[in-house]
XYZ file of C-alpha atoms in Angstrom:
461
model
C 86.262 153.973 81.604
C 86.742 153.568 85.216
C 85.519 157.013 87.237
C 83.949 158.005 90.744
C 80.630 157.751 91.003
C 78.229 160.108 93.470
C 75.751 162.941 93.020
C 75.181 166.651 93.082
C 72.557 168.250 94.305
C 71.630 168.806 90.768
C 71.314 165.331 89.973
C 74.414 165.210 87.798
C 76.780 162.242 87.684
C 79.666 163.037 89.372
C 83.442 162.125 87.984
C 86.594 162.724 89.545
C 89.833 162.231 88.771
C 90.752 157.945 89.026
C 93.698 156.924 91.226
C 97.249 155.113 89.681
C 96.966 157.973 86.669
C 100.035 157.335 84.287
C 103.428 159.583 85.964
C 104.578 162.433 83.346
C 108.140 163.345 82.516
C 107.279 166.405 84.734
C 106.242 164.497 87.616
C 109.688 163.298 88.032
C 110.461 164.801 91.324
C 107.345 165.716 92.741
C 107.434 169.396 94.907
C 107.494 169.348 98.585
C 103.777 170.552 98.632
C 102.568 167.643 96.156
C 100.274 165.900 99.254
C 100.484 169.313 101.588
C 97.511 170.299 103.679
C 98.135 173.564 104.974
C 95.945 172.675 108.043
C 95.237 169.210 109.675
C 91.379 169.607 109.468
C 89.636 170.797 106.917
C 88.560 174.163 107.323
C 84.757 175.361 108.495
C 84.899 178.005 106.356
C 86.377 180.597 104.114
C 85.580 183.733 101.624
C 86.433 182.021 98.285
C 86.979 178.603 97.726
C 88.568 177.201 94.318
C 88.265 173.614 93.149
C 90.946 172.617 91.600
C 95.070 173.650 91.607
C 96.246 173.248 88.310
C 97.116 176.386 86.040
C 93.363 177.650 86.043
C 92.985 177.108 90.390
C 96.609 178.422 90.978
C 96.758 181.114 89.100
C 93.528 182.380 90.288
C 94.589 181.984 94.066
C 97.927 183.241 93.522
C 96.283 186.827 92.003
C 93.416 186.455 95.312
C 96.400 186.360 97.443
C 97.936 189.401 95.739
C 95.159 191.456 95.042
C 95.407 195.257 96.292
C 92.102 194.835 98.051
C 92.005 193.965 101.151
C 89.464 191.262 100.769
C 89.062 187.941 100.497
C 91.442 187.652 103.709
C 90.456 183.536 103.241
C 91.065 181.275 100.280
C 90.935 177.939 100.489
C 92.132 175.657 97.427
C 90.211 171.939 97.044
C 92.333 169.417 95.233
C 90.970 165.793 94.230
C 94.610 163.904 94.160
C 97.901 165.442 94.300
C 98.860 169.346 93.547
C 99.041 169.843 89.839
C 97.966 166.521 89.350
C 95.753 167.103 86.437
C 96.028 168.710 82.306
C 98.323 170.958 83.481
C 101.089 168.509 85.223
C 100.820 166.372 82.102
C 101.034 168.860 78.884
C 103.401 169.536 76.430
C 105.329 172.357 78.028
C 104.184 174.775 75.502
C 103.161 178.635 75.243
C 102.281 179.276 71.857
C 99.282 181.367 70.910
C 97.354 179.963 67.971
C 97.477 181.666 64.601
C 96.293 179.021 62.643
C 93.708 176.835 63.726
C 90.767 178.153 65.639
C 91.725 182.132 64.888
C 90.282 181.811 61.593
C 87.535 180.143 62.734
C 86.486 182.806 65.016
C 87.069 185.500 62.568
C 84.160 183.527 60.285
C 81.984 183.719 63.103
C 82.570 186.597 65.493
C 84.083 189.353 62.918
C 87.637 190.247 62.607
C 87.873 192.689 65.394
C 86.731 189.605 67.977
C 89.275 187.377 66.626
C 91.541 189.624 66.379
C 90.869 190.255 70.028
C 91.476 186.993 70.518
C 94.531 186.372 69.281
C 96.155 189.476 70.924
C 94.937 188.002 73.821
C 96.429 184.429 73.820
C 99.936 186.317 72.163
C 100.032 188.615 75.403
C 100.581 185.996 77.751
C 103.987 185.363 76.386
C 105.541 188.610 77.326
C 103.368 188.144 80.761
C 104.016 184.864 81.788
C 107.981 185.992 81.046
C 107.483 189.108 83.489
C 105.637 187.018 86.431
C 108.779 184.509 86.110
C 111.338 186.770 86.034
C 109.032 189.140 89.336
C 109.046 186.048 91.130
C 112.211 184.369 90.189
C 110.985 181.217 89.460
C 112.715 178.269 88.075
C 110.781 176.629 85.963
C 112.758 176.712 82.566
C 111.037 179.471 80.292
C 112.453 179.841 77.346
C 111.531 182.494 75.360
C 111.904 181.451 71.474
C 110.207 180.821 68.147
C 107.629 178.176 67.278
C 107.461 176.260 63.727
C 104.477 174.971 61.965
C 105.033 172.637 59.779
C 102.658 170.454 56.835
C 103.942 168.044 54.910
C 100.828 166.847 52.849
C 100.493 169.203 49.945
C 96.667 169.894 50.504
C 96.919 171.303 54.246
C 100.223 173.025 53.227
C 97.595 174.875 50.520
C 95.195 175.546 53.169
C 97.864 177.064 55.718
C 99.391 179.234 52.724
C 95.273 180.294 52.337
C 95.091 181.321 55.779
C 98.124 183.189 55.942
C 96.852 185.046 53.358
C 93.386 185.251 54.466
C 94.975 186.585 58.082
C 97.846 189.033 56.497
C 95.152 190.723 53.962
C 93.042 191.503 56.888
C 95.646 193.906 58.328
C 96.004 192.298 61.827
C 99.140 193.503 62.933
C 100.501 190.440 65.007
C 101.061 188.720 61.331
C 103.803 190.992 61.044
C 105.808 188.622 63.122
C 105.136 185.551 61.312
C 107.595 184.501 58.596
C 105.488 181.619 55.832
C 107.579 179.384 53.828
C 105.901 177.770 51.061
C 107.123 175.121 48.773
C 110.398 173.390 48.277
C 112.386 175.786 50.945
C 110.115 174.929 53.918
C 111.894 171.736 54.617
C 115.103 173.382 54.458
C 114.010 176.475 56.658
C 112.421 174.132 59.279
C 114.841 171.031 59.499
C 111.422 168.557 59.015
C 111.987 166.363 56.088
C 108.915 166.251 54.026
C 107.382 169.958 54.639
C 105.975 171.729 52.212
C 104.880 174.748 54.518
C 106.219 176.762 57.331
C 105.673 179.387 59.441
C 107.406 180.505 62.526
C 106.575 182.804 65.010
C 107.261 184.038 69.026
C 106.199 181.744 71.522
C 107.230 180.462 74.824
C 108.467 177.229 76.320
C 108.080 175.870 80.140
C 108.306 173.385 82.903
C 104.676 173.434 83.542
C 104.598 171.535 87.097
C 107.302 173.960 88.288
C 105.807 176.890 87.433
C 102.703 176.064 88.869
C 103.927 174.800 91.163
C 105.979 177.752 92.500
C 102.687 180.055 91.811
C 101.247 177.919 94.478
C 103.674 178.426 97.069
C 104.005 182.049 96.691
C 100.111 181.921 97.048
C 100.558 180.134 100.746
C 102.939 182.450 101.410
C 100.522 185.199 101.502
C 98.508 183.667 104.250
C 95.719 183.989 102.603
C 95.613 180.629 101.071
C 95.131 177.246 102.503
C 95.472 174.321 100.057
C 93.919 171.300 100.436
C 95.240 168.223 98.134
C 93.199 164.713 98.064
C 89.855 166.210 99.065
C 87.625 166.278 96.185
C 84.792 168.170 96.520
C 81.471 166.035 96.118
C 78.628 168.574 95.929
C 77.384 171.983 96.422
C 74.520 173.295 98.618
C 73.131 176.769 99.044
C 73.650 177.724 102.564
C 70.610 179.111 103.914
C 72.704 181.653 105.705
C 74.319 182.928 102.429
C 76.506 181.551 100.087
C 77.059 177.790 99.726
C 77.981 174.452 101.738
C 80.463 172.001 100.070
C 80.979 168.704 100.850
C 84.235 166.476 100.772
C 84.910 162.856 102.015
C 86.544 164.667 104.770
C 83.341 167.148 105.855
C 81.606 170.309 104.499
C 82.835 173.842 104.110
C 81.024 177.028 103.775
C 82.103 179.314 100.891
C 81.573 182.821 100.125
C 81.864 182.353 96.734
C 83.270 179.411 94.402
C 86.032 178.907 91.695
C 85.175 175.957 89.451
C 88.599 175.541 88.333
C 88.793 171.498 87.788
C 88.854 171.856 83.755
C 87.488 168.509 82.469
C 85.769 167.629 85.362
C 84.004 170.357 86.379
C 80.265 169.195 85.292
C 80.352 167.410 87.925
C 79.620 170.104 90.298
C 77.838 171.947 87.432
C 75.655 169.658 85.804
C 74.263 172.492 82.973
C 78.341 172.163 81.861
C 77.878 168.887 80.794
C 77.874 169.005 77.024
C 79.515 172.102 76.946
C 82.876 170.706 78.500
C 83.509 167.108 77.823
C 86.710 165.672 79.215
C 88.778 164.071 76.422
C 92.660 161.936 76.641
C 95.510 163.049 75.161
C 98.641 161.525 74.380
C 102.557 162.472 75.657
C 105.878 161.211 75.598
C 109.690 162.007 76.724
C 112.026 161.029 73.831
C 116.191 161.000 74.664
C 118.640 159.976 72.918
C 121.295 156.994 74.670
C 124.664 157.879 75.421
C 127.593 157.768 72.934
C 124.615 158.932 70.506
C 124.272 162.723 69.180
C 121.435 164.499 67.609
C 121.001 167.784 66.099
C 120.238 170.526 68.827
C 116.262 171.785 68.375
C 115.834 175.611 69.893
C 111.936 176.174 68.469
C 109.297 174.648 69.463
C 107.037 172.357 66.938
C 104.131 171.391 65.540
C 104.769 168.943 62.872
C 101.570 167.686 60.549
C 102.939 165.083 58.304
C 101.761 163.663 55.382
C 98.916 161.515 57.025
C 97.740 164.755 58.644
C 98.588 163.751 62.320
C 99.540 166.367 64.410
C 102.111 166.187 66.734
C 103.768 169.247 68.612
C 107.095 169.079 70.635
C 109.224 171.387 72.889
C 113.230 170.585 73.298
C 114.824 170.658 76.662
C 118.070 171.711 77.772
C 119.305 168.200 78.121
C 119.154 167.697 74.750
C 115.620 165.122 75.283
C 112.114 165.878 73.592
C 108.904 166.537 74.515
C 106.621 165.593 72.144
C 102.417 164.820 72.210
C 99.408 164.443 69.765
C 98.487 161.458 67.236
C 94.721 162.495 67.662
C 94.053 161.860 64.190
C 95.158 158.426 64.891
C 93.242 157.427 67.955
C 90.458 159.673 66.249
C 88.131 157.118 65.747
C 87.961 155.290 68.583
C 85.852 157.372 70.801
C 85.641 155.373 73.755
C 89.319 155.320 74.155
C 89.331 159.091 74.298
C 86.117 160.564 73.875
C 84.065 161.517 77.159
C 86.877 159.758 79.134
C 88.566 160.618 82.845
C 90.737 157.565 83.032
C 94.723 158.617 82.952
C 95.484 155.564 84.292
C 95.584 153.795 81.209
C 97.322 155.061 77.533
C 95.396 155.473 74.705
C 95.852 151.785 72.834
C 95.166 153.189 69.332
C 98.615 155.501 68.941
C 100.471 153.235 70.794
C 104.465 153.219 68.986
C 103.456 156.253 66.605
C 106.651 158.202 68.915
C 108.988 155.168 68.949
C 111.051 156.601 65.670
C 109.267 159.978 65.204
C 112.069 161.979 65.097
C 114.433 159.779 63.200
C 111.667 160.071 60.597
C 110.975 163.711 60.889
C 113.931 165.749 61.350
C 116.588 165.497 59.351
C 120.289 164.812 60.893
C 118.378 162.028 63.254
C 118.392 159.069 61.393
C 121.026 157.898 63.553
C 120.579 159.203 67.012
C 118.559 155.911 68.143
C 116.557 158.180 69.901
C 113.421 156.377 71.423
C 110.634 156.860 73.753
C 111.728 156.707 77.742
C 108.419 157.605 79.407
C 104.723 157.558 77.855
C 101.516 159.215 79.888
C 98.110 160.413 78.905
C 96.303 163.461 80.748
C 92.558 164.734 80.457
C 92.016 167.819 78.803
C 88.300 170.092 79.031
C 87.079 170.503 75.049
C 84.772 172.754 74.600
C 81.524 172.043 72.669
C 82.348 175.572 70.438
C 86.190 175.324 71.567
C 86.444 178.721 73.649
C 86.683 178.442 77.075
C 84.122 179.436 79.377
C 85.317 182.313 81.496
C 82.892 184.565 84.007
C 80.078 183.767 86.490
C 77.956 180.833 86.416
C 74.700 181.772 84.763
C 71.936 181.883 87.320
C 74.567 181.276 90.257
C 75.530 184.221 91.356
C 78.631 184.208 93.805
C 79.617 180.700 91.782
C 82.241 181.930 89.184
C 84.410 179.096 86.128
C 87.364 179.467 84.310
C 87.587 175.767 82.359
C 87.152 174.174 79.269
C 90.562 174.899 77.381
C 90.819 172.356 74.432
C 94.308 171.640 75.758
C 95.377 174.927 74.830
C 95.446 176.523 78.023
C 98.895 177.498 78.592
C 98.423 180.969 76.527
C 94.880 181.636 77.467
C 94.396 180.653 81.486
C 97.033 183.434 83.206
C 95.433 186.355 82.158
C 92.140 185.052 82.156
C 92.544 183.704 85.779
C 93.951 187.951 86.385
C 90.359 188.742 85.398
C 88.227 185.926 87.281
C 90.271 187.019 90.494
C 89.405 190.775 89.730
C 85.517 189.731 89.190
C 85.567 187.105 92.704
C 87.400 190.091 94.928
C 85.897 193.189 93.444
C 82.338 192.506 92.320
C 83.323 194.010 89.125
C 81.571 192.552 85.824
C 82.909 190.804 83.204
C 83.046 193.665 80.811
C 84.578 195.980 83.372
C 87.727 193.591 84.073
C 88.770 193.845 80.050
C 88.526 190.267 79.124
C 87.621 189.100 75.287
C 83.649 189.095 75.144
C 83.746 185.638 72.857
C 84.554 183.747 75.877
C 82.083 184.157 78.333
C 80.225 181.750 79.726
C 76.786 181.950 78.874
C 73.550 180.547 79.130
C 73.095 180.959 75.471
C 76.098 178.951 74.795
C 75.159 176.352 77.231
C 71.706 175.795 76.014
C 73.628 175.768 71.766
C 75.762 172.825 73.172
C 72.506 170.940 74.956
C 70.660 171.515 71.468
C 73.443 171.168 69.237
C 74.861 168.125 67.631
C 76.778 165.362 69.744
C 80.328 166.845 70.373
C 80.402 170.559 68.356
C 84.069 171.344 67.179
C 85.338 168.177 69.196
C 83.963 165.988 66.526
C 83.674 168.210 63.851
């Protein structure tokens, strides 16, 4: 598991992200501000400076830069390799809230009025992320549509039909949009062979590099912003004049205050993070179909669990190809292949040819399409030891704020998250006060649970 090497001042090793990572579908034609530097040298100094510019960093410059208040006047945006580089450049183009697998879960251990929170919360950014695109006019292919679940083995299709139950008796009123199939119908209703469960609901799909992307150049627009790419930032000091001193290969910077927005790798700069966001591979692929061949046309958006239990969840594009990611339970048990691992150079060996014939084996009407794998790449993704994110101010580092740790779920969760983190960084105002679920808040009670708990938490439960 190749990875940088160096030290914070807090002693921690330090991991950033390896060059020659594997080039996603979306990284096709790279954006004119992929290597930009907004100025030559590296700045001396700024008000707020956020590591990182994937979905968390962008999104939380972008609201900086359009925040009614008048300050911070200076934002300045570190980047380790290219722009979008990281999770977020490399994901499965979804926005789907989650109904059915960590919902529950929070319900059992929060209450039903926190999960419920919860999933109001990741459901909202649907209708928002369609507003900001639409405000903005950016192309970046949102498609507003439903999303199927599907299980084929006959126990987890049991377990889904207990859930929906579980989640429709408790009167939460977002169920009301969810239509379950159970039974011999749900292969019929959802066009996947051997299901024996489905549910569909509203969800989103994206071009995630695009629409990051163009969040980033609105944000230099402003003038507020100055982005940085290929300048990782190496380690934090407290300036004895106030706020902090950070250091990059290409000289220090003094900060203000600090957006840990790097996901995965952000224990590197905060070591206390380190078992309570553990960077972990995932697996993606482009699938087309040659030409002279047809296919059935997809319009939802998938997750598919077939009778082996491995997940795999896909988005259609407009050209008629697939987007399609997962196998975990497949690679599963080979830990050091994905397990505590920054290297997106390499794929993960274990599900190697799972995606070759998926969909001629999964959907009916493709048996014939010859449809077949045309790229493969693997991205790092932040799991959380508890599997929230942590959102809010660094406990015990005051000015030193983190918005990571998404469980490759991000794309419903980070937006309006990132709306509150900016209010928090430009206002002063406290978590409470800026309306954002009280489950995900960083901590140091969940920090010190992680350090105490067992090896992994909900990662390898």
């Amino acid at each position: 598991m190749p990875h940088a090497n160096g030290t914070t001042n807090g002693g921690s090793s330090l991991r950033l992200p390896v060059p020659g990572s594997t080039k996603a579908f979306w990284h096709t034609e790279l954006h004119d501000l992929a290597d930009h530097r907004s100025t030559p040298e590296l700045p001396k100094e700024c008000e707020v400076l956020v590591i990182g510019s994937g979905y968390a960093g962008a999104s939380v410059a972008y609201n900086l830069a359009k925040s009614a208040s008048t300050l911070p006047n200076s934002i300045v945006i570190l980047e380790a390799r290219q722009a979008c580089s990281g999770a977020t450049g490399r994901n499965g183009g979804h926005l789907r809230p989650d109904l059915y697998g960590h919902i529950p879960n929070y319900i059992k251990r929060y209450g039903v009025e926190a999960g419920g929170e919860w999933a109001k919360f990741e459901i909202a950014h649907v209708q928002a992320i369609k507003k900001l695109v639409a405000e903005e006019d950016i192309d970046c292919d949102f498609t507003l549509t439903r999303t199927t679940d599907c299980w084929a083995d006959e126990e987890a299709a049991r377990k889904a039909k207990a859930n929906y139950d579980l989640m429709t008796s408790l009167g939460l009123p977002y169920m009301e949009d969810v239509d379950f199939v159970y039974g011999p119908k749900a292969a019929g209703v959802s066009g996947v062979k051997d299901a024996n469960a489905s549910a569909t609901y509203t969800a989103g799909t994206i071009f995630p590099y695009k629409f990051i992307m163009a969040l980033l150049a609105r944000a230099l627009d402003s003038g507020k912003v100055n982005l940085q790419t290929n300048t990782p930032a190496t380690a934090i000091h407290d300036d004895p004049a106030g706020g902090f001193v950070v250091e990059t290969p290409r000289g220090s910077i003094k900060a203000k205050k600090i957006v840990h927005a790097s996901n995965a790798y952000v224990s590197g700069l905060l070591p206390e993070y380190e078992k309570s966001i553990v960077p972990c591979k995932g697996v993606c692929v482009s699938i087309t179909v040659p030409e002279g061949k047809t296919a059935p046309y997809l319009t939802n958006s998938y997750i598919v669990r077939d009778g082996d239990k491995v997940l795999s969840y896909l988005i259609p594009r407009d050209d008629g190809s697939i987007i399609v990611g997962g196998t975990a339970a497949i690679f599963y048990p080979h830990l050091e292949q994905w397990y505590n691992n920054t290297d997106d150079s390499t794929m993960i060996a274990a599900s190697e040819g799972y995606y070759d014939s998926f969909m001629q084996r999964t959907f009916r009407g493709w048996e014939d399409s010859e449809a077949s794998v045309s790229k493969a790449w693997t991205g790092v993704m932040g799991y959380s030891w508890d599997s929230l994110p942590h959102l809010g101010e660094v406990p015990g580092k005051p000015g030193q704020y983190v918005l990571a740790g998404f469980n490759g779920h991000g794309m419903p969760v980070i937006w309006l998250a990132a709306e509150g983190i900016a209010k928090m960084v430009a206002t002063g105002k406290s978590y409470e006060d800026v309306g954002l679920p009280w489950i995900a808040r960083t901590t140091e009670e969940r920090l010190q649970k992680a350090q105490k708990g067992p090896e992994g938490g909900d990662i390898l439960a």
